[in-house]
């Protein structure tokens, strides 16, 4: 495969590919807790305010980020 995004750290690898993903995006200080908020954003779902992670906005193309905002809910519990 030819992934659009690969970020290596001493703790792991994050790979994202798709038509909304920016080729060659650099990601720093990402955490495993960022995966769920990022996927929820991608699938137009609200992010819980009590999540520890954040949306990895840097991986998305600029026109995609401009076309939709992050929405929030209090919690999924």
mmCIF file of C-alpha atoms in Angstrom:
data_model
loop_
_atom_site.group_PDB
_atom_site.id
_atom_site.type_symbol
_atom_site.label_atom_id
_atom_site.label_comp_id
_atom_site.label_asym_id
_atom_site.label_seq_id
_atom_site.Cartn_x
_atom_site.Cartn_y
_atom_site.Cartn_z
ATOM 1 C CA UNK A 1 0.000 0.000 0.000
ATOM 2 C CA UNK A 2 0.965 3.628 -0.323
ATOM 3 C CA UNK A 3 -0.335 5.355 2.841
ATOM 4 C CA UNK A 4 -0.723 9.118 2.799
ATOM 5 C CA UNK A 5 0.275 9.549 6.407
ATOM 6 C CA UNK A 6 2.840 7.747 8.530
ATOM 7 C CA UNK A 7 4.144 9.077 11.830
ATOM 8 C CA UNK A 8 6.707 7.082 13.769
ATOM 9 C CA UNK A 9 7.484 7.487 17.455
ATOM 10 C CA UNK A 10 9.339 5.324 19.878
ATOM 11 C CA UNK A 11 5.934 4.215 21.186
ATOM 12 C CA UNK A 12 4.095 3.351 17.981
ATOM 13 C CA UNK A 13 2.970 4.171 14.470
ATOM 14 C CA UNK A 14 -0.096 6.062 13.290
ATOM 15 C CA UNK A 15 -1.259 5.594 9.698
ATOM 16 C CA UNK A 16 -4.211 7.326 8.053
ATOM 17 C CA UNK A 17 -5.265 7.109 4.430
ATOM 18 C CA UNK A 18 -8.282 8.333 2.513
ATOM 19 C CA UNK A 19 -9.623 11.065 0.308
ATOM 20 C CA UNK A 20 -10.007 13.484 3.266
ATOM 21 C CA UNK A 21 -6.467 12.837 4.576
ATOM 22 C CA UNK A 22 -3.701 15.321 3.771
ATOM 23 C CA UNK A 23 -0.665 13.734 2.114
ATOM 24 C CA UNK A 24 2.526 14.123 4.142
ATOM 25 C CA UNK A 25 0.895 15.632 7.241
ATOM 26 C CA UNK A 26 3.174 15.725 10.286
ATOM 27 C CA UNK A 27 1.744 14.700 13.621
ATOM 28 C CA UNK A 28 3.457 15.437 16.902
ATOM 29 C CA UNK A 29 2.438 14.585 20.451
ATOM 30 C CA UNK A 30 -0.358 12.272 19.341
ATOM 31 C CA UNK A 31 -1.748 9.784 21.822
ATOM 32 C CA UNK A 32 -3.821 6.632 21.595
ATOM 33 C CA UNK A 33 -6.588 8.680 23.226
ATOM 34 C CA UNK A 34 -6.746 10.862 20.084
ATOM 35 C CA UNK A 35 -7.957 8.015 17.855
ATOM 36 C CA UNK A 36 -11.602 7.973 19.002
ATOM 37 C CA UNK A 37 -12.180 11.746 18.763
ATOM 38 C CA UNK A 38 -10.525 11.776 15.337
ATOM 39 C CA UNK A 39 -12.722 8.948 14.036
ATOM 40 C CA UNK A 40 -15.852 10.540 15.490
ATOM 41 C CA UNK A 41 -15.020 13.798 13.701
ATOM 42 C CA UNK A 42 -14.418 11.942 10.447
ATOM 43 C CA UNK A 43 -17.836 10.241 10.743
ATOM 44 C CA UNK A 44 -19.698 13.465 11.668
ATOM 45 C CA UNK A 45 -20.326 12.420 15.259
ATOM 46 C CA UNK A 46 -19.979 14.660 18.331
ATOM 47 C CA UNK A 47 -16.904 14.454 20.549
ATOM 48 C CA UNK A 48 -17.570 13.905 24.248
ATOM 49 C CA UNK A 49 -16.273 16.776 26.373
ATOM 50 C CA UNK A 50 -15.020 14.257 28.940
ATOM 51 C CA UNK A 51 -12.682 12.506 26.455
ATOM 52 C CA UNK A 52 -8.988 12.805 27.226
ATOM 53 C CA UNK A 53 -7.987 12.868 23.545
ATOM 54 C CA UNK A 54 -8.304 15.462 20.824
ATOM 55 C CA UNK A 55 -9.127 15.439 17.113
ATOM 56 C CA UNK A 56 -5.936 15.170 15.066
ATOM 57 C CA UNK A 57 -6.979 18.048 12.799
ATOM 58 C CA UNK A 58 -3.598 18.252 11.104
ATOM 59 C CA UNK A 59 -4.225 15.019 9.179
ATOM 60 C CA UNK A 60 -7.252 16.400 7.300
ATOM 61 C CA UNK A 61 -7.202 18.384 4.065
ATOM 62 C CA UNK A 62 -7.856 22.106 4.520
ATOM 63 C CA UNK A 63 -11.080 22.118 2.466
ATOM 64 C CA UNK A 64 -12.432 19.243 4.586
ATOM 65 C CA UNK A 65 -11.707 21.105 7.835
ATOM 66 C CA UNK A 66 -13.359 24.253 6.466
ATOM 67 C CA UNK A 67 -16.483 22.340 5.461
ATOM 68 C CA UNK A 68 -17.242 20.993 8.936
ATOM 69 C CA UNK A 69 -16.713 21.989 12.509
ATOM 70 C CA UNK A 70 -16.133 19.814 15.554
ATOM 71 C CA UNK A 71 -19.351 19.248 17.501
ATOM 72 C CA UNK A 72 -19.455 18.251 21.165
ATOM 73 C CA UNK A 73 -21.683 16.499 23.671
ATOM 74 C CA UNK A 74 -21.227 16.320 27.411
ATOM 75 C CA UNK A 75 -20.527 12.592 27.631
ATOM 76 C CA UNK A 76 -21.303 9.237 26.074
ATOM 77 C CA UNK A 77 -21.968 7.699 29.502
#
